[in-house]
Coordinates of C-alpha atoms (C1' of nucleotides) in Angstrom, one line a residue:
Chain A
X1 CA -46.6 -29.1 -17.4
X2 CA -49.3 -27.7 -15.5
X3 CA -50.0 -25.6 -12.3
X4 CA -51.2 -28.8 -10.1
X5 CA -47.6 -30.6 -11.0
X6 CA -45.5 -27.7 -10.4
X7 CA -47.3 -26.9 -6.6
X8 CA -47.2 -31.0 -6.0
X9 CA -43.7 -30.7 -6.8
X10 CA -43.1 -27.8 -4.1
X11 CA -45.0 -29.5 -1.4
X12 CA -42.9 -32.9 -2.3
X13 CA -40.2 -30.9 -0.7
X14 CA -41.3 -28.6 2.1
X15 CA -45.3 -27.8 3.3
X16 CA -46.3 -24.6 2.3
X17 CA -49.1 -22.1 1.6
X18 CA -50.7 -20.8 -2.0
X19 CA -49.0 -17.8 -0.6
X20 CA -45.0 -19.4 -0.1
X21 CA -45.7 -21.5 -3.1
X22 CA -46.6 -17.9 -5.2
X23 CA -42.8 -16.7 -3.5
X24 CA -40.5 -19.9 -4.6
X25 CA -42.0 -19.9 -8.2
X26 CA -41.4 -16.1 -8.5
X27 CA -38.1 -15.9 -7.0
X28 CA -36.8 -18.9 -5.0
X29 CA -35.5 -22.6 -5.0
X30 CA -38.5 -23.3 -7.7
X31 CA -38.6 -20.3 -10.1
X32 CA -37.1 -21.9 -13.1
X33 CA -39.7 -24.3 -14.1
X34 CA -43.1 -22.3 -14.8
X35 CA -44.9 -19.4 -14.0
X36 CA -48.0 -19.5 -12.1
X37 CA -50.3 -16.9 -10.5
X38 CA -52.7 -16.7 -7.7
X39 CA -55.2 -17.3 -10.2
X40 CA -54.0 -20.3 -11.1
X41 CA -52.4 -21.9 -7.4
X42 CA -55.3 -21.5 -5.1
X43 CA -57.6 -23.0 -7.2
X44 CA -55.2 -25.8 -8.2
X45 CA -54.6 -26.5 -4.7
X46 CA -58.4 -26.7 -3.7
X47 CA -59.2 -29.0 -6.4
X48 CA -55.8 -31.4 -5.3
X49 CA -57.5 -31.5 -1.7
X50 CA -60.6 -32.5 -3.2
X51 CA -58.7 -35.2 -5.2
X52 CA -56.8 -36.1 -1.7
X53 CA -53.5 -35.2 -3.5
X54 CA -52.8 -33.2 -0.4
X55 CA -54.0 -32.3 2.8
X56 CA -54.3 -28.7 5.1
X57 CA -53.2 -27.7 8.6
X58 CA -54.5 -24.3 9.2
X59 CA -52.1 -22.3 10.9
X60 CA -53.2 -19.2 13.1
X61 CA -50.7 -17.1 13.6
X62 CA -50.1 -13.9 15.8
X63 CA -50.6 -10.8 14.3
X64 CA -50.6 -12.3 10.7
X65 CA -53.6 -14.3 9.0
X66 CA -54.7 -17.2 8.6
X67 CA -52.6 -19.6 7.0
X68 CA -53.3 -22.5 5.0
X69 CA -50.3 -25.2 4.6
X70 CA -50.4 -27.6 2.7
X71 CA -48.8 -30.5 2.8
X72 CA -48.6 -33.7 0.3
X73 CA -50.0 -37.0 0.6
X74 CA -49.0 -40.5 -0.3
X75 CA -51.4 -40.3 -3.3
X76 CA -50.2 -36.8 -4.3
X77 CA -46.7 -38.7 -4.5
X78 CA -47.9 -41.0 -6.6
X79 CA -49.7 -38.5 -8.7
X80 CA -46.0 -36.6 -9.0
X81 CA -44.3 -39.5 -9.9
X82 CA -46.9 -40.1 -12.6
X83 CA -46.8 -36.4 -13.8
X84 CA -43.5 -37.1 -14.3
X85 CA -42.9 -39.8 -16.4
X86 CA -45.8 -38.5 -18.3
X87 CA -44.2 -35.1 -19.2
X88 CA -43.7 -35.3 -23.1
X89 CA -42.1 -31.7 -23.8
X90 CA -38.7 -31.3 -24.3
X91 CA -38.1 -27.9 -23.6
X92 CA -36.9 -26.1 -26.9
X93 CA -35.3 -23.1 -26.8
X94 CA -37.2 -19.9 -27.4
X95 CA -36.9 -16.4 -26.2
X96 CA -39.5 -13.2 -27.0
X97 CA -36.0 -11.2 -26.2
X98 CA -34.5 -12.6 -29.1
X99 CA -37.8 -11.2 -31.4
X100 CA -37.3 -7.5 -30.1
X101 CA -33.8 -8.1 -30.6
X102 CA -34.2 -9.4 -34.1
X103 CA -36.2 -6.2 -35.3
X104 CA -33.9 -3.8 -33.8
X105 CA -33.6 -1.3 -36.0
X106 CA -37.6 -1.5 -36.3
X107 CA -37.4 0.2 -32.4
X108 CA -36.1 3.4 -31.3
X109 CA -32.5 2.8 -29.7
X110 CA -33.5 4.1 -26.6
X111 CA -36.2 1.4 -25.9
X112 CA -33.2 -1.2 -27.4
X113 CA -31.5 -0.3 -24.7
X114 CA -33.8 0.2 -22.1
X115 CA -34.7 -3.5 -22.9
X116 CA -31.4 -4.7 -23.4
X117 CA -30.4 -3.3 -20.4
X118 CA -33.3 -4.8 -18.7
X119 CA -32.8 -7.9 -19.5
X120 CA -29.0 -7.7 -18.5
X121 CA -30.5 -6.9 -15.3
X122 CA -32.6 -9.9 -14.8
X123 CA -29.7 -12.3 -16.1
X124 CA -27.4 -10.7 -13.4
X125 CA -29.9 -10.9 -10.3
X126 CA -30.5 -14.4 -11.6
X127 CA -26.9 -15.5 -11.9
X128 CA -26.7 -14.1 -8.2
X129 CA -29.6 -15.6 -7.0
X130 CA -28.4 -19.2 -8.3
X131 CA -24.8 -18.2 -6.8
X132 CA -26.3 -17.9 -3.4
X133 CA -28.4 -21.1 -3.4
X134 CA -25.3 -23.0 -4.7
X135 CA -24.2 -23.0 -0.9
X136 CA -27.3 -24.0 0.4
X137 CA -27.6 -27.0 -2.1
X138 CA -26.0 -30.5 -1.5
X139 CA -23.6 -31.7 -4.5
X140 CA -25.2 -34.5 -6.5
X141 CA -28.6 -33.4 -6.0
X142 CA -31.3 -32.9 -8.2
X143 CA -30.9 -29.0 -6.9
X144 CA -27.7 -29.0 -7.6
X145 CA -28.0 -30.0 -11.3
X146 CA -30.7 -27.0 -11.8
X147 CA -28.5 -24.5 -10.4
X148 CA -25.8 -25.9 -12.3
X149 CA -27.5 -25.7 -15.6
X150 CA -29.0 -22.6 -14.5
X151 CA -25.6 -21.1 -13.9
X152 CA -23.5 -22.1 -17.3
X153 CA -26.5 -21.0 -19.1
X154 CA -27.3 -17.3 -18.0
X155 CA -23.4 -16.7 -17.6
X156 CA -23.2 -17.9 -21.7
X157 CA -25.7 -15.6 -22.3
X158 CA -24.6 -12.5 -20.3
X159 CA -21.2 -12.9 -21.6
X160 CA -22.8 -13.1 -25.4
X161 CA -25.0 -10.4 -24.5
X162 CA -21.7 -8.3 -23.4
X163 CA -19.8 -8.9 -26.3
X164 CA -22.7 -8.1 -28.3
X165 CA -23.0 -4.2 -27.0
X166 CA -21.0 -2.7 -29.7
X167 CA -22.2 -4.6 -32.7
X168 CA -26.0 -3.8 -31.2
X169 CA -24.8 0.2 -31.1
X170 CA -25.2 0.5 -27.1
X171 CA -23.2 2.0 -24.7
X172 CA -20.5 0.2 -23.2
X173 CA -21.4 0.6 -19.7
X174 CA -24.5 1.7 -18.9
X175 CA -25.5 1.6 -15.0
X176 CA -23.6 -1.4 -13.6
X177 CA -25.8 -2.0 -10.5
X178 CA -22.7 -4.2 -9.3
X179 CA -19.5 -2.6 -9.6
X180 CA -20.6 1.2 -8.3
X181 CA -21.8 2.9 -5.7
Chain B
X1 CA -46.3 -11.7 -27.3
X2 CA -49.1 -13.6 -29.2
X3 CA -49.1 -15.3 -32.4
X4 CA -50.6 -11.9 -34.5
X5 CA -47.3 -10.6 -33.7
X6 CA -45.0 -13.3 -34.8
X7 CA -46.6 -13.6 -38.0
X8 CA -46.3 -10.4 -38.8
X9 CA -42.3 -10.1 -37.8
X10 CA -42.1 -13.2 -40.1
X11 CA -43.9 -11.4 -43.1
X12 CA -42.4 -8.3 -42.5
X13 CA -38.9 -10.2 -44.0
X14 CA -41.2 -12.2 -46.6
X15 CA -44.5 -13.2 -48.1
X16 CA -45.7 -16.4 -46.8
X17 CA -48.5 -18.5 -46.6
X18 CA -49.8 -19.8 -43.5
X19 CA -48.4 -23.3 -44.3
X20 CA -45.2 -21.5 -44.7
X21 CA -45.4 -19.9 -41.3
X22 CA -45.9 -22.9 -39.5
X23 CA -42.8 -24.4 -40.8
X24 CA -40.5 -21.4 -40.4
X25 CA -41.7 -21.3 -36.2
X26 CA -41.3 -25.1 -36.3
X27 CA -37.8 -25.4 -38.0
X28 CA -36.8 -22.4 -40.2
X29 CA -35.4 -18.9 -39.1
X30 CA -38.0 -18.3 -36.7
X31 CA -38.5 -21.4 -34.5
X32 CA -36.7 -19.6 -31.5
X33 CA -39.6 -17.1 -30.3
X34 CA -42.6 -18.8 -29.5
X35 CA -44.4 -21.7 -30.5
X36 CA -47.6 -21.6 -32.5
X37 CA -50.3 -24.3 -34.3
X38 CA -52.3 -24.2 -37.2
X39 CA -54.8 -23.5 -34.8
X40 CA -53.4 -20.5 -34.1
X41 CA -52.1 -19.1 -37.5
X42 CA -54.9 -19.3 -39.8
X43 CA -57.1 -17.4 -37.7
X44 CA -54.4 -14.5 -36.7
X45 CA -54.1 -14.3 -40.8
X46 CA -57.8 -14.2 -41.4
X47 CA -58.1 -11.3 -38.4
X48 CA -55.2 -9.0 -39.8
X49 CA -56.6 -9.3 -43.2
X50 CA -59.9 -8.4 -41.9
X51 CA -58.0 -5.1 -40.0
X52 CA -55.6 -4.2 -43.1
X53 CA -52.8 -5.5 -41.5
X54 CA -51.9 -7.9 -44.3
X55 CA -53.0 -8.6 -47.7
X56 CA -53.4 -11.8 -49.8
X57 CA -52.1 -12.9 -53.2
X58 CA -53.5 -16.0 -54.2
X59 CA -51.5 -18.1 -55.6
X60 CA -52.6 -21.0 -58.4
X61 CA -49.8 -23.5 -58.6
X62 CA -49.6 -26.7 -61.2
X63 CA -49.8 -29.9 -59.7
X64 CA -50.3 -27.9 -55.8
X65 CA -53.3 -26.8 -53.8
X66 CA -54.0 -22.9 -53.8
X67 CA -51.9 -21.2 -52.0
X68 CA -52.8 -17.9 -50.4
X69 CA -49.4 -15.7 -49.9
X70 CA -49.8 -13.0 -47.0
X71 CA -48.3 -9.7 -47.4
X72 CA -47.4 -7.4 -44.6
X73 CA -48.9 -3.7 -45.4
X74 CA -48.2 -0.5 -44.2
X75 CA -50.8 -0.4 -41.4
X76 CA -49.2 -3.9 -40.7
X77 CA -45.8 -2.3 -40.1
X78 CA -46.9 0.3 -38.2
X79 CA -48.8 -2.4 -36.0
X80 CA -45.3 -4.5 -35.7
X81 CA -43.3 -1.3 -34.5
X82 CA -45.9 -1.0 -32.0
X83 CA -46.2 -4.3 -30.5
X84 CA -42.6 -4.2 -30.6
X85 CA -42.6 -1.0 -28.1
X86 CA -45.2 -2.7 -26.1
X87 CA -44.1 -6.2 -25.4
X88 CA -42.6 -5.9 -21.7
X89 CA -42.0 -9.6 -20.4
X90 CA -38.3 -9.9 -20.5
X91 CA -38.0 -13.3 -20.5
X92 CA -37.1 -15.4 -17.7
X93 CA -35.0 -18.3 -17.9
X94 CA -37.5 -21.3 -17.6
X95 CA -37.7 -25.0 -18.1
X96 CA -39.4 -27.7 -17.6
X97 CA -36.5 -30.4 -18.6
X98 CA -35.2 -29.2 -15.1
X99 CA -38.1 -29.5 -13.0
X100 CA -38.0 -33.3 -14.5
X101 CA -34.1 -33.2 -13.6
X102 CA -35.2 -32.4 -9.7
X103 CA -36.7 -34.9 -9.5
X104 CA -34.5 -37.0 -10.8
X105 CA -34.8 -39.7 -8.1
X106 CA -38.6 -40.1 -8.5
X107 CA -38.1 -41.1 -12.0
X108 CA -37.0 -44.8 -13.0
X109 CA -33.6 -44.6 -14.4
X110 CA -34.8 -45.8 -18.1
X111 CA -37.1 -42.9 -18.4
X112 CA -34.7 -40.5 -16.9
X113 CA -32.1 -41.5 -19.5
X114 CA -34.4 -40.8 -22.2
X115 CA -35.6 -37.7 -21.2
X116 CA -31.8 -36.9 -20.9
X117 CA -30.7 -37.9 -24.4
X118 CA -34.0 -36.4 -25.8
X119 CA -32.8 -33.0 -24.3
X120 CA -29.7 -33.7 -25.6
X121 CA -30.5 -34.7 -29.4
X122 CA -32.8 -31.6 -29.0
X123 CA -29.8 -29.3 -28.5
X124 CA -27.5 -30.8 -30.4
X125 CA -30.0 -30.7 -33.6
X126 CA -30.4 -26.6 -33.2
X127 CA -26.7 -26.6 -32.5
X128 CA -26.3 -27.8 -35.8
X129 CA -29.4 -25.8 -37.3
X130 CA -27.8 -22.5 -35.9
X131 CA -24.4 -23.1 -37.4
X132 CA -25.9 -24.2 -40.6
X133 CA -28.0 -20.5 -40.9
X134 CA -25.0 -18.8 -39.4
X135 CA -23.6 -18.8 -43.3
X136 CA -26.6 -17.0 -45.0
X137 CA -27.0 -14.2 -42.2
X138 CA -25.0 -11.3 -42.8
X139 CA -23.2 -10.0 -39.9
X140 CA -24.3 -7.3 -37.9
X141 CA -28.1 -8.2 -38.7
X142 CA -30.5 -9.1 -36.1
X143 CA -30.5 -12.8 -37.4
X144 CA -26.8 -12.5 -36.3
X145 CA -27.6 -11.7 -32.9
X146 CA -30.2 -13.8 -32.5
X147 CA -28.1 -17.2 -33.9
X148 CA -25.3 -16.1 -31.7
X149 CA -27.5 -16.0 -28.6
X150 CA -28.7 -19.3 -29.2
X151 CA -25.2 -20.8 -30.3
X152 CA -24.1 -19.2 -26.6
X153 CA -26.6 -20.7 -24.5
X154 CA -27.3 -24.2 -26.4
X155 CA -23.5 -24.6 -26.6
X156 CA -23.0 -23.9 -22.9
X157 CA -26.1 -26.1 -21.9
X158 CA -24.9 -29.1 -24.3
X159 CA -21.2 -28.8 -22.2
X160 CA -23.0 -28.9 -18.5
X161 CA -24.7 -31.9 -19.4
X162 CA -22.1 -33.7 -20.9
X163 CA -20.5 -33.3 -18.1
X164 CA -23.1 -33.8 -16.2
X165 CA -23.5 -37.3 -17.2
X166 CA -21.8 -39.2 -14.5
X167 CA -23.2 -37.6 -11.6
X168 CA -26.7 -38.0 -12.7
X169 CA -25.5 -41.4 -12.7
X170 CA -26.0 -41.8 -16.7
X171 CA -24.1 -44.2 -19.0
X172 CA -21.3 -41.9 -20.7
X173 CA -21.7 -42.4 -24.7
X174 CA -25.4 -43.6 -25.0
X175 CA -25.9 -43.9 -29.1
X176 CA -23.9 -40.5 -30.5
X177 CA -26.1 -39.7 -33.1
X178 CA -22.9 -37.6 -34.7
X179 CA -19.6 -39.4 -34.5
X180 CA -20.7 -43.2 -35.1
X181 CA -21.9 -44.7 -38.2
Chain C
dC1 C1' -52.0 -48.9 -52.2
dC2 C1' -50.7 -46.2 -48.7
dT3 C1' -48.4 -42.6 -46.6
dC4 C1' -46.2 -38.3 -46.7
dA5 C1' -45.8 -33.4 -48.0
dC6 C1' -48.6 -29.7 -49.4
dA7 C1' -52.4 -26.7 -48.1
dT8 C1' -56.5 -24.4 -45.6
dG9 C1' -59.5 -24.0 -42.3
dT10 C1' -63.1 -24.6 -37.8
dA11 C1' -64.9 -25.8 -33.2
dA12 C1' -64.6 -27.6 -28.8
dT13 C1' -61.9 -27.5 -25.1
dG14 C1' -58.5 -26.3 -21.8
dA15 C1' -55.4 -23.7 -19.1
dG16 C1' -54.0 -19.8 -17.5
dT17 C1' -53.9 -14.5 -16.6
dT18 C1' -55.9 -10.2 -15.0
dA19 C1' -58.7 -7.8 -12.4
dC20 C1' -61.6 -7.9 -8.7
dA21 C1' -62.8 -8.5 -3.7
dT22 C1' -61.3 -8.6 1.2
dG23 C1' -58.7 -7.8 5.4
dA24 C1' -54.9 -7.4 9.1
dT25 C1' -50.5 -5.6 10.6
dT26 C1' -46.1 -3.2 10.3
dG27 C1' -43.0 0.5 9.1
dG28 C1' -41.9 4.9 7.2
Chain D
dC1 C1' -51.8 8.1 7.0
dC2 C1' -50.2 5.4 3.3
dA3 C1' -47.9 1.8 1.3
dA4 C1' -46.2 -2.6 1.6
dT5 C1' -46.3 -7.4 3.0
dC6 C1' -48.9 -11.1 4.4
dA7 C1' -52.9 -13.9 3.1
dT8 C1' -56.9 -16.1 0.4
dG9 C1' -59.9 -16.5 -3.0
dT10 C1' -63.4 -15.8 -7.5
dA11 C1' -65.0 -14.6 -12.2
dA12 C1' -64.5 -12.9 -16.6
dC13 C1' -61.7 -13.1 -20.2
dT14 C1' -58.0 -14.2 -23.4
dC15 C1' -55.4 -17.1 -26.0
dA16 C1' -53.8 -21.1 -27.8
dT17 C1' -54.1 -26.3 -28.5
dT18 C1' -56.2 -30.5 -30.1
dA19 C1' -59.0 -32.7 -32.9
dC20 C1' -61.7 -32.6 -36.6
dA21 C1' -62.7 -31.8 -41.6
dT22 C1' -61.1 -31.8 -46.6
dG23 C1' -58.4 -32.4 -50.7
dT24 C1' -54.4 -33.2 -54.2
dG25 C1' -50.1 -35.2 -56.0
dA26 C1' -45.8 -37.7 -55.6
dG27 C1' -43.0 -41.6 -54.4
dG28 C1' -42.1 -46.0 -52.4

DNA sequence: CCTCACATGTAATGAGTTACATGATTGG
DNA sequence: CCAATCATGTAACTCATTACATGTGAGG
C-alpha cells in the first residue's frame, strides 16, 4: 500500500488537512496501517488534487493558519475502491524487536532492557489507546474489527513478553507507568 | 534496520550464500524480521566484502553452479553489535490486512473472503512453521523467544478471526486446508 | 521438452524519509 | 523568551523492488 491509498482512505471517512491526516496515522483511529510522513502526505495530496481524487476548502482560521481540508471526491472513491481490491500483500508477520531480541546476549543487558522495556511501553499505550476507542466505535464495524484484532494481539504479546522477563534475565518490575504513582 | 544488517545476524549463526539467505528471510529461521530480494542481498554481500565485514569461500560443487559461501569476520561482528545498539524503531504494530478489513464494505464480498482466507492460510502456515522449529531451538535461546513471540501473537490473531467470521458476515468453514482430506 | 530448483548478479525505477525552509500563536 | 503546537511545503538522499540477464541439472 502506498501513501495516496492510506490519505484517500482517511478522507473516505472524515475531511481533513495533511496536518490531521499526519496526527490519525501517528496516533489515532488510523495508526495501524502504515507510516507516512510530511514528506510523503503533502505531496501525495497535491498530486491526488491534480488527479481530481479530492478537492480543497481553505479554511482561515483565527489565530491559527491557514488550513487546507481536504475532502474526497466521487472519483477518489472509486480510486479507493480500486486500491483496494488491488492490494496483493498479505501482511506477514515480522518484527525488528524480535532481531534485537534474538541477539541478546550480543547487547549489553542494560540496552536489553532499555529496549525491552520500551517496547513494553509502546504495547501498553497502544492497548490503552485501542481500549479507549473501543467506546467510541460501533459493534460490527469495520473499526470495530481493527480494534478487535488490534486488542487480542498486543495483549498476546504483552502477556508473552511478561512471562518472558525471567528467562530474558530482566527485572521483574521495572517502572510500571500504570500501577504507581 | 536495512538488509546489511540482517545478513550479517543470519551469518553471524552460519555461512551462507546469498541464495541461502534469501530462502532463510523467505521461509527458514529468519523470515520474521524484514523482508528482503535478491535485489537487495547480493549487493549488501558485495559491499561488506568490499569493507571486511565478511569473507568468501567459494565453493565448487558436482552437478551445481558455484557457490560463493559468506563468512561473517570479526570486523563483521563488531559491526552487528553496533547496529544492534543503534537500531531505535521499536516496532509498531502495523498492517495492511486491516486497513483492507475497514473497509470492508467497499470491497465485494468474493474478494473480501479471499483476502480473509489468504490472511488466514498465511497464519495458519507460520503457526505450523513456528511449532515445527520450536523442537530444534533450545530453550532459553533467542530463537526461543523469538518463536514464542510469534506463536503468541499469530495464535491470538488466528482465534479473533475465527471468531470473527460471522460478523464480518463470512461463510463459517470455507475449505480447511487442515482437518479435511 | 519444459519447468523447477539452484545460483549470481545488474540497472532502472519507485517510494519514501530526513532535513530544510517558513511562520503564527499560546503557555510556561 | 523559549518551546511547543499548529500548519504547509520542497529537495536531496537512501534504500529497496522489479525486471532483466545468464546458466546448469534433475525430474516429470
Amino acid at each position: 500500500m502506498n501513501v495516496r491509498t492510506l490519505c484517500l482512505g482517511i478522507l473516505a471517512f472524515e475531511e481533513a488537512s495533511g496536518y490531521e491526516i499526519k496526527k490519525a496515522v501517528e496516533d489515532g483511529m488510523f495508526s495501524h496501517f502504515i507510516e507516512a510522513s510530511y514528506g510523503s502526505i503533502y505531496p501525495a495530496l497535491t498530486q491526488m488534487l491534480a488527479d481530481g481524487l479530492v478537492s480543497v476548502r481553505e479554511q482561515v482560521q483565527e489565530g491559527k493558519p491557514l488550513k487546507k481540508a481536504y475532502s474526497i471526491t466521487e472519483a477518489g472513491r472509486k480510486a479507493l475502491k480500486n486500491s483496494l481490491h488491488e492490494l496483493p500483500q498479505q501482511d506477514k508477520f515480522k518484527s525488528e524487536f524480535l532481531f534485537q531480541a534474538l541477539f541478546r546476549d550480543q547487547v549489553d543487558p542494560k540496552h536489553l532492557e532499555a529496549v525491552f522495556n520500551e517496547q513494553m511501553d509502546y504495547l501498553c499505550g497502544e492497548l490503552a489507546t485501542i481500549e479507549e476507542c473501543r467506546q467510541s466505535v460501533e459493534p460490527g464495524s469495520g473499526h470495530a474489527f481493527v480494534n478487535g484484532y488490534g486488542h487480542a494481539v498486543v495483549s498476546a504479546a504483552i502477556q508473552y513478553m511478561e512471562e518472558s522477563r525471567s528467562s530474558l534475565g530482566l527485572p521483574q518490575k521495572p517502572i510500571s507507568s500504570d500501577a504507581a504513582e
